[in-house]
Amino acid sequence: MCPRFLQTCRFRSRNVLRPPLEWQWRRRIKQEFSQTPVNAARYWIGAVDTNWTTAGNWSETSGGASSGDYPSGSAAIAKLSTANNAITLNANITLKRLQTNDDSSAQSKLYTITSSGGSTLTLDSGASNNYQAIQLNRYESKIKFACNVSLATTDDQIIIRAAKGNGFVSFMDGYTLTIGNGRKLILSSNNVNNNFYFKGAIVGDASTSITHYTKVNTTWAATLDMSNYLGKVIVNDAADVTLSVNGPIKANQVQLHNNSTCTINAGGSVTSTGNLNTNGTSKFIVNSGVGTGSSGSLIATENVNTINVDFINSIDDLQADNLTREWTLIGVPVDGQTLAGIESQNKLSTKSGKVSIGDFNNTTGNFNYYATGATETFAPGKGYLVSAESDASTITFTGT
């Protein structure tokens, strides 16, 4: 066989086995930028840009090569596992679960999912029992949802679970969290240092609920909008649960169990169109502002239950000139508060055997101040005049 023929064969072989460079680039571009959903688990690597549907941003393994697709579907799981932590939700996406990966790639990372064009992230596992829609599986891993989120599973329980410590899940202001009809959103944590934040709108019908389990710290922000939420807010037989209310919680029932607390800060409110419930040592704590400042409020339009409440009243000892003693009129908002309970707080001034709290005598036109150590139970709803021993003091009224 002639050498020329061999050269021709080799040349043709190279052309068959090695496509032109243009073809290789086309194939690479198609792999990185094609928009092909896959109903399976994928790891976020963010190798190309921040868009969810850019196929080059996802891999079949943590930190691996591009899989040429992106997760979306009722069996799809998105695993966040890279330092590329900004994600743009540039299309409506459905997942079975969203989670931070359980390895060092997700530790101390804050992932922010931002909506583009009003896109919605729907979490729907079908009929899965005890469905965990969102998981924090690494220490100090955090997720912010700057997008609309819909919890639409056909199972009645939807769980957001923080398995490790010092993490948080935050639903941001300007976006809506929708809880499917008849569904129970359950917040669960394995560590007391995990937090959940509700800063935007929450929507749900009367058959829905938001339930807190063990070691959950939840903050309800001043920007909270629950005007279209008709369900319940529950702390369900849990220990080490705290609710901090800075905005308007509205529900058809609010229930506290065991040793949980719901603290309503100045400017915050809890309004129940049905019953309030407390059992064990659980209680509502309502904080007031100083002077004419805004105060927290607790309202139950149709409550028939006895509940545990602490009202913390903020008072000053001196007026604005820092010379004249300040006297403040306050109403006693609970039943069962005694003078002994107030004196034990050591917050009121005393003089000549009298403590600086008294009620008005309509006959004499003067205030009567109580003797220290007197046996006295204050009348709920009645106004009393008080003066603090030191500046920025608080007096707590405890009762039912």
Short mmCIF file of C-alpha atoms in Angstrom, two decimals:
data_model
loop_
_atom_site.label_atom_id
_atom_site.label_comp_id
_atom_site.label_asym_id
_atom_site.label_seq_id
_atom_site.Cartn_x
_atom_site.Cartn_y
_atom_site.Cartn_z
CA MET A 1 0.00 0.00 0.00
CA CYS A 2 1.44 3.38 -1.01
CA PRO A 3 2.48 6.00 1.57
CA ARG A 4 0.20 8.57 -0.05
CA PHE A 5 -2.81 6.30 0.55
CA LEU A 6 -1.85 5.85 4.21
CA GLN A 7 -1.60 9.60 4.70
CA THR A 8 -5.04 10.07 3.18
CA CYS A 9 -6.51 7.44 5.51
CA ARG A 10 -4.92 9.04 8.53
CA PHE A 11 -6.18 12.49 7.52
CA ARG A 12 -9.71 11.20 7.06
CA SER A 13 -9.56 9.33 10.38
CA ARG A 14 -8.61 12.49 12.20
CA ASN A 15 -11.55 14.31 10.65
CA VAL A 16 -13.94 11.57 11.71
CA LEU A 17 -12.71 11.28 15.29
CA ARG A 18 -12.04 14.98 15.93
CA PRO A 19 -14.81 17.34 14.81
CA PRO A 20 -13.86 20.88 13.86
CA LEU A 21 -13.29 23.31 16.74
CA GLU A 22 -16.51 25.19 15.85
CA TRP A 23 -18.54 22.04 16.49
CA GLN A 24 -16.87 21.56 19.88
CA TRP A 25 -17.74 25.11 20.96
CA ARG A 26 -21.35 24.68 19.81
CA ARG A 27 -21.65 21.51 21.88
CA ARG A 28 -20.14 23.26 24.93
CA ILE A 29 -22.47 26.26 24.58
CA LYS A 30 -25.47 23.96 24.21
CA GLN A 31 -24.42 22.05 27.34
CA GLU A 32 -23.91 25.18 29.44
CA PHE A 33 -26.85 27.32 28.32
CA SER A 34 -29.57 24.89 27.24
CA GLN A 35 -32.71 25.00 29.38
CA THR A 36 -33.60 21.39 30.06
CA PRO A 37 -35.36 20.55 33.34
CA VAL A 38 -34.69 17.23 35.02
CA ASN A 39 -36.90 15.65 37.68
CA ALA A 40 -33.97 14.51 39.83
CA ALA A 41 -31.43 15.70 42.40
CA ARG A 42 -28.86 18.28 41.33
CA TYR A 43 -26.12 20.30 43.08
CA TRP A 44 -25.86 24.04 42.57
CA ILE A 45 -22.38 24.99 41.36
CA GLY A 46 -23.17 28.39 39.81
CA ALA A 47 -20.37 27.98 37.28
CA VAL A 48 -21.82 30.17 34.51
CA ASP A 49 -24.12 32.83 36.01
CA THR A 50 -26.78 33.17 38.74
CA ASN A 51 -29.81 31.97 36.73
CA TRP A 52 -31.54 28.82 37.92
CA THR A 53 -32.30 27.54 34.40
CA THR A 54 -28.75 27.86 33.09
CA ALA A 55 -27.81 24.22 32.75
CA GLY A 56 -24.11 24.87 33.31
CA ASN A 57 -24.93 25.94 36.89
CA TRP A 58 -25.92 22.43 38.04
CA SER A 59 -24.11 19.15 38.54
CA GLU A 60 -24.89 15.56 39.47
CA THR A 61 -22.22 15.73 42.19
CA SER A 62 -21.10 18.37 44.70
CA GLY A 63 -18.59 20.60 42.94
CA GLY A 64 -18.64 18.37 39.87
CA ALA A 65 -18.94 19.02 36.15
CA SER A 66 -22.03 20.48 34.56
CA SER A 67 -24.92 18.03 34.17
CA GLY A 68 -26.39 19.95 31.21
CA ASP A 69 -29.78 20.46 32.90
CA TYR A 70 -31.45 22.01 35.95
CA PRO A 71 -33.73 20.56 38.67
CA SER A 72 -37.48 21.08 38.40
CA GLY A 73 -40.29 18.62 39.03
CA SER A 74 -42.15 16.87 41.84
CA ALA A 75 -39.17 14.54 42.50
CA ALA A 76 -36.46 17.16 41.96
CA ILE A 77 -34.13 18.09 44.83
CA ALA A 78 -31.90 21.18 44.73
CA LYS A 79 -28.79 20.91 46.89
CA LEU A 80 -26.89 24.11 47.65
CA SER A 81 -23.22 23.32 47.98
CA THR A 82 -20.90 26.06 46.76
CA ALA A 83 -19.54 29.50 47.54
CA ASN A 84 -21.51 30.85 44.53
CA ASN A 85 -24.43 31.71 46.76
CA ALA A 86 -26.53 34.17 44.72
CA ILE A 87 -29.29 32.42 42.78
CA THR A 88 -31.81 34.07 40.44
CA LEU A 89 -35.16 32.33 40.09
CA ASN A 90 -35.66 33.28 36.44
CA ALA A 91 -38.58 30.85 35.87
CA ASN A 92 -41.31 29.13 37.86
CA ILE A 93 -39.65 26.12 39.51
CA THR A 94 -41.13 23.09 41.29
CA LEU A 95 -39.09 21.02 43.75
CA LYS A 96 -39.60 18.16 46.13
CA ARG A 97 -36.97 19.67 48.44
CA LEU A 98 -34.50 22.52 48.75
CA GLN A 99 -31.56 21.89 51.06
CA THR A 100 -28.07 22.96 51.99
CA ASN A 101 -25.65 20.13 51.45
CA ASP A 102 -24.21 18.24 54.43
CA ASP A 103 -20.55 18.96 53.74
CA SER A 104 -18.08 21.82 54.17
CA SER A 105 -19.11 23.37 50.86
CA ALA A 106 -22.30 24.72 52.48
CA GLN A 107 -20.89 25.63 55.90
CA SER A 108 -21.17 29.31 56.91
CA LYS A 109 -22.86 30.12 53.59
CA LEU A 110 -25.83 32.42 53.04
CA TYR A 111 -27.79 31.50 49.92
CA THR A 112 -30.13 34.19 48.57
CA ILE A 113 -32.76 33.15 46.03
CA THR A 114 -34.03 36.24 44.21
CA SER A 115 -37.07 36.34 41.95
CA SER A 116 -36.85 37.58 38.37
CA GLY A 117 -40.08 38.52 36.63
CA GLY A 118 -42.26 37.45 39.58
CA SER A 119 -41.24 33.78 39.39
CA THR A 120 -42.46 31.40 42.12
CA LEU A 121 -40.68 28.51 43.82
CA THR A 122 -43.19 25.71 44.49
CA LEU A 123 -42.30 22.98 46.99
CA ASP A 124 -44.45 19.89 46.40
CA SER A 125 -43.55 16.34 47.36
CA GLY A 126 -46.83 14.75 46.35
CA ALA A 127 -48.22 12.48 49.08
CA SER A 128 -45.01 12.08 51.07
CA ASN A 129 -45.44 11.64 54.84
CA ASN A 130 -43.69 14.15 57.15
CA TYR A 131 -42.45 15.96 54.09
CA GLN A 132 -39.34 18.08 54.69
CA ALA A 133 -39.57 20.84 52.09
CA ILE A 134 -36.56 22.87 53.27
CA GLN A 135 -33.54 21.51 55.14
CA LEU A 136 -30.50 23.19 56.65
CA ASN A 137 -28.03 20.32 56.86
CA ARG A 138 -24.83 22.19 57.69
CA TYR A 139 -23.71 24.43 60.55
CA GLU A 140 -24.28 28.15 59.96
CA SER A 141 -25.96 27.56 56.61
CA LYS A 142 -28.70 30.06 55.78
CA ILE A 143 -31.32 30.65 53.08
CA LYS A 144 -33.08 33.91 52.21
CA PHE A 145 -36.13 33.78 49.95
CA ALA A 146 -36.44 37.05 48.05
CA CYS A 147 -39.07 35.36 45.91
CA ASN A 148 -42.60 34.02 46.17
CA VAL A 149 -42.77 30.54 47.75
CA SER A 150 -45.74 28.18 47.49
CA LEU A 151 -46.09 25.13 49.74
CA ALA A 152 -48.41 22.91 47.74
CA THR A 153 -47.82 19.31 48.85
CA THR A 154 -50.77 16.93 49.00
CA ASP A 155 -49.56 15.65 52.37
CA ASP A 156 -51.00 17.57 55.30
CA GLN A 157 -47.60 18.33 56.91
CA ILE A 158 -44.86 20.48 55.40
CA ILE A 159 -41.66 20.70 57.45
CA ILE A 160 -38.90 23.31 57.41
CA ARG A 161 -36.08 21.76 59.43
CA ALA A 162 -32.77 23.11 60.67
CA ALA A 163 -30.68 20.05 61.52
CA LYS A 164 -27.52 21.93 62.57
CA GLY A 165 -26.82 25.09 64.56
CA ASN A 166 -26.53 28.85 63.95
CA GLY A 167 -28.53 28.85 60.73
CA PHE A 168 -31.68 30.57 59.57
CA VAL A 169 -34.46 30.58 56.99
CA SER A 170 -35.90 33.97 56.07
CA PHE A 171 -38.94 34.83 53.94
CA MET A 172 -38.24 38.40 52.84
CA ASP A 173 -40.34 41.55 52.69
CA GLY A 174 -42.14 42.20 49.38
CA TYR A 175 -42.82 38.52 48.65
CA THR A 176 -45.55 36.03 49.54
CA LEU A 177 -45.41 32.68 51.30
CA THR A 178 -48.52 30.70 50.32
CA ILE A 179 -49.53 27.68 52.43
CA GLY A 180 -51.75 25.25 50.55
CA ASN A 181 -55.30 24.68 51.78
CA GLY A 182 -55.46 22.27 54.72
CA ARG A 183 -51.69 22.17 55.12
CA LYS A 184 -49.70 22.43 58.35
CA LEU A 185 -46.41 24.28 58.08
CA ILE A 186 -44.10 22.88 60.78
CA LEU A 187 -40.95 24.69 61.90
CA SER A 188 -38.44 22.33 63.50
CA SER A 189 -34.91 22.72 64.81
CA ASN A 190 -32.32 20.48 66.45
CA ASN A 191 -30.49 23.46 67.97
CA VAL A 192 -31.69 26.51 69.92
CA ASN A 193 -29.44 28.80 67.85
CA ASN A 194 -31.47 28.41 64.65
CA ASN A 195 -33.91 31.11 63.60
CA PHE A 196 -36.87 31.56 61.29
CA TYR A 197 -37.94 34.97 59.98
CA PHE A 198 -41.25 36.00 58.44
CA LYS A 199 -40.92 39.45 56.86
CA GLY A 200 -43.37 39.42 53.94
CA ALA A 201 -46.94 38.30 53.31
CA ILE A 202 -48.37 34.95 54.44
CA VAL A 203 -51.47 33.53 52.74
CA GLY A 204 -53.55 30.56 53.92
CA ASP A 205 -57.18 29.60 54.45
CA ALA A 206 -58.87 28.72 57.77
CA SER A 207 -57.73 25.08 57.54
CA THR A 208 -54.01 25.93 57.54
CA SER A 209 -51.62 26.33 60.48
CA ILE A 210 -48.07 27.38 61.33
CA THR A 211 -46.73 25.12 64.07
CA HIS A 212 -43.50 25.47 66.06
CA TYR A 213 -41.69 22.46 67.48
CA THR A 214 -38.70 22.09 69.82
CA LYS A 215 -35.91 24.70 69.88
CA VAL A 216 -37.45 27.10 67.39
CA ASN A 217 -36.79 30.86 67.50
CA THR A 218 -39.17 32.74 65.23
CA THR A 219 -39.22 36.46 64.49
CA TRP A 220 -42.27 38.10 62.95
CA ALA A 221 -41.02 41.36 61.42
CA ALA A 222 -42.59 44.81 61.36
CA THR A 223 -43.14 44.37 57.60
CA LEU A 224 -45.24 41.22 58.14
CA ASP A 225 -48.59 41.06 56.28
CA MET A 226 -51.06 38.40 57.47
CA SER A 227 -54.19 40.15 56.24
CA ASN A 228 -54.89 37.14 53.98
CA TYR A 229 -53.96 34.45 56.51
CA LEU A 230 -56.98 32.84 58.18
CA GLY A 231 -55.34 29.83 59.87
CA LYS A 232 -53.78 29.08 63.27
CA VAL A 233 -50.43 29.89 64.90
CA ILE A 234 -49.41 27.09 67.30
CA VAL A 235 -46.53 26.22 69.58
CA ASN A 236 -47.21 22.53 69.82
CA ASP A 237 -46.03 20.72 72.99
CA ALA A 238 -42.56 22.16 72.52
CA ALA A 239 -39.66 23.15 74.73
CA ASP A 240 -37.27 26.06 74.22
CA VAL A 241 -39.50 27.89 71.76
CA THR A 242 -39.61 31.67 71.53
CA LEU A 243 -41.68 33.88 69.27
CA SER A 244 -40.65 37.52 68.89
CA VAL A 245 -43.41 39.67 67.39
CA ASN A 246 -42.49 43.02 65.83
CA GLY A 247 -45.35 43.16 63.34
CA PRO A 248 -49.05 42.24 63.09
CA ILE A 249 -49.76 38.53 63.60
CA LYS A 250 -53.34 37.68 62.67
CA ALA A 251 -54.84 34.21 63.07
CA ASN A 252 -58.06 32.43 63.96
CA GLN A 253 -56.31 30.85 66.98
CA VAL A 254 -53.00 31.36 68.77
CA GLN A 255 -51.92 28.49 71.03
CA LEU A 256 -48.90 28.23 73.37
CA HIS A 257 -47.92 25.03 75.13
CA ASN A 258 -45.41 23.90 77.80
CA ASN A 259 -42.78 26.57 78.62
CA SER A 260 -42.94 28.50 75.34
CA THR A 261 -43.18 32.30 75.18
CA CYS A 262 -44.58 34.76 72.68
CA THR A 263 -43.06 38.22 73.18
CA ILE A 264 -44.99 41.09 71.58
CA ASN A 265 -42.64 44.04 71.27
CA ALA A 266 -43.50 47.73 70.95
CA GLY A 267 -45.24 48.14 67.60
CA GLY A 268 -46.07 44.42 67.34
CA SER A 269 -49.49 42.86 67.77
CA VAL A 270 -51.20 39.49 68.05
CA THR A 271 -54.85 39.45 67.00
CA SER A 272 -56.92 36.30 67.24
CA THR A 273 -60.40 36.17 65.77
CA GLY A 274 -61.00 33.06 67.91
CA ASN A 275 -59.42 31.73 71.09
CA LEU A 276 -56.06 32.29 72.73
CA ASN A 277 -54.61 29.31 74.60
CA THR A 278 -51.77 28.91 77.10
CA ASN A 279 -50.96 25.88 79.22
CA GLY A 280 -48.17 24.91 81.59
CA THR A 281 -45.86 27.86 82.13
CA SER A 282 -46.29 29.18 78.59
CA LYS A 283 -47.25 32.83 78.34
CA PHE A 284 -47.61 35.94 76.26
CA ILE A 285 -45.28 38.83 77.11
CA VAL A 286 -46.46 42.26 75.98
CA ASN A 287 -43.93 45.12 75.99
CA SER A 288 -45.01 48.76 76.14
CA GLY A 289 -43.17 51.80 74.86
CA VAL A 290 -42.01 54.64 77.11
CA GLY A 291 -44.45 57.50 77.62
CA THR A 292 -46.62 57.89 74.54
CA GLY A 293 -44.45 55.50 72.52
CA SER A 294 -46.04 52.61 70.69
CA SER A 295 -46.81 49.47 72.68
CA GLY A 296 -47.36 45.86 71.85
CA SER A 297 -50.95 44.66 71.79
CA LEU A 298 -52.76 41.38 72.39
CA ILE A 299 -56.31 41.17 71.06
CA ALA A 300 -58.74 38.26 71.10
CA THR A 301 -62.17 39.20 69.82
CA GLU A 302 -63.94 36.01 70.89
CA ASN A 303 -61.65 34.48 73.51
CA VAL A 304 -63.30 32.38 76.24
CA ASN A 305 -60.11 30.97 77.78
CA THR A 306 -57.97 32.07 80.71
CA ILE A 307 -54.43 32.79 79.48
CA ASN A 308 -51.08 33.60 81.09
CA VAL A 309 -49.84 37.12 80.34
CA ASP A 310 -46.99 39.38 81.42
CA PHE A 311 -47.40 43.07 80.59
CA ILE A 312 -44.11 44.94 80.87
CA ASN A 313 -44.62 48.68 81.28
CA SER A 314 -41.70 51.02 80.59
CA ILE A 315 -41.54 54.15 82.77
CA ASP A 316 -39.04 56.94 83.46
CA ASP A 317 -38.10 58.35 86.87
CA LEU A 318 -37.59 61.95 85.72
CA GLN A 319 -39.21 64.29 83.24
CA ALA A 320 -37.39 65.84 80.27
CA ASP A 321 -35.68 68.44 82.47
CA ASN A 322 -33.99 65.61 84.40
CA LEU A 323 -35.03 67.31 87.63
CA THR A 324 -38.78 66.83 88.11
CA ARG A 325 -40.03 63.40 89.20
CA GLU A 326 -42.08 61.65 86.52
CA TRP A 327 -45.44 60.14 87.45
CA THR A 328 -47.09 57.80 84.97
CA LEU A 329 -50.70 56.63 84.75
CA ILE A 330 -50.92 52.94 83.85
CA GLY A 331 -53.80 50.50 83.69
CA VAL A 332 -53.54 47.05 85.23
CA PRO A 333 -54.27 44.70 82.31
CA VAL A 334 -54.39 41.36 84.19
CA ASP A 335 -56.28 39.67 86.97
CA GLY A 336 -54.41 38.49 90.08
CA GLN A 337 -51.58 41.00 90.31
CA THR A 338 -50.70 41.82 93.93
CA LEU A 339 -48.83 44.74 95.50
CA ALA A 340 -46.33 42.24 96.93
CA GLY A 341 -45.55 41.07 93.39
CA ILE A 342 -44.90 44.63 92.28
CA GLU A 343 -42.76 45.49 95.33
CA SER A 344 -40.63 42.38 94.83
CA GLN A 345 -39.42 43.82 91.53
CA ASN A 346 -37.73 46.73 93.38
CA LYS A 347 -38.59 49.18 90.60
CA LEU A 348 -40.78 51.75 92.43
CA SER A 349 -39.54 54.49 94.73
CA THR A 350 -40.54 54.54 98.41
CA LYS A 351 -40.83 57.33 100.99
CA SER A 352 -42.08 57.56 104.56
CA GLY A 353 -43.37 53.98 104.53
CA LYS A 354 -45.25 54.44 101.28
CA VAL A 355 -44.61 52.87 97.87
CA SER A 356 -45.05 55.07 94.81
CA ILE A 357 -48.16 53.43 93.40
CA GLY A 358 -51.66 54.60 94.17
CA ASP A 359 -55.21 54.98 92.94
CA PHE A 360 -57.39 58.05 92.72
CA ASN A 361 -59.97 58.78 95.44
CA ASN A 362 -62.96 60.46 93.82
CA THR A 363 -64.22 61.74 97.20
CA THR A 364 -61.05 63.51 98.31
CA GLY A 365 -59.76 64.29 94.83
CA ASN A 366 -56.34 62.90 95.73
CA PHE A 367 -54.29 59.82 95.02
CA ASN A 368 -53.96 57.28 97.82
CA TYR A 369 -50.55 55.61 97.94
CA TYR A 370 -50.15 52.14 99.46
CA ALA A 371 -48.13 51.37 102.54
CA THR A 372 -45.13 49.16 101.90
CA GLY A 373 -45.96 45.51 102.59
CA ALA A 374 -49.73 46.11 102.44
CA THR A 375 -52.00 43.26 101.31
CA GLU A 376 -53.52 44.49 98.10
CA THR A 377 -54.69 42.91 94.84
CA PHE A 378 -55.04 45.35 91.97
CA ALA A 379 -58.29 45.62 90.07
CA PRO A 380 -57.94 44.65 86.38
CA GLY A 381 -58.65 47.53 84.06
CA LYS A 382 -58.21 50.15 86.76
CA GLY A 383 -55.73 53.02 86.40
CA TYR A 384 -52.90 53.60 88.89
CA LEU A 385 -50.29 56.34 89.27
CA VAL A 386 -46.69 55.12 89.60
CA SER A 387 -43.18 56.57 89.82
CA ALA A 388 -39.97 54.64 89.15
CA GLU A 389 -36.89 54.52 91.35
CA SER A 390 -34.51 54.83 88.38
CA ASP A 391 -34.62 55.81 84.73
CA ALA A 392 -35.88 53.44 82.02
CA SER A 393 -37.43 51.05 84.54
CA THR A 394 -39.96 48.38 83.66
CA ILE A 395 -42.82 47.11 85.80
CA THR A 396 -44.24 43.71 84.97
CA PHE A 397 -47.89 42.86 85.62
CA THR A 398 -48.36 39.10 85.71
CA GLY A 399 -51.71 37.36 85.73
CA THR A 400 -54.46 36.00 83.58
#
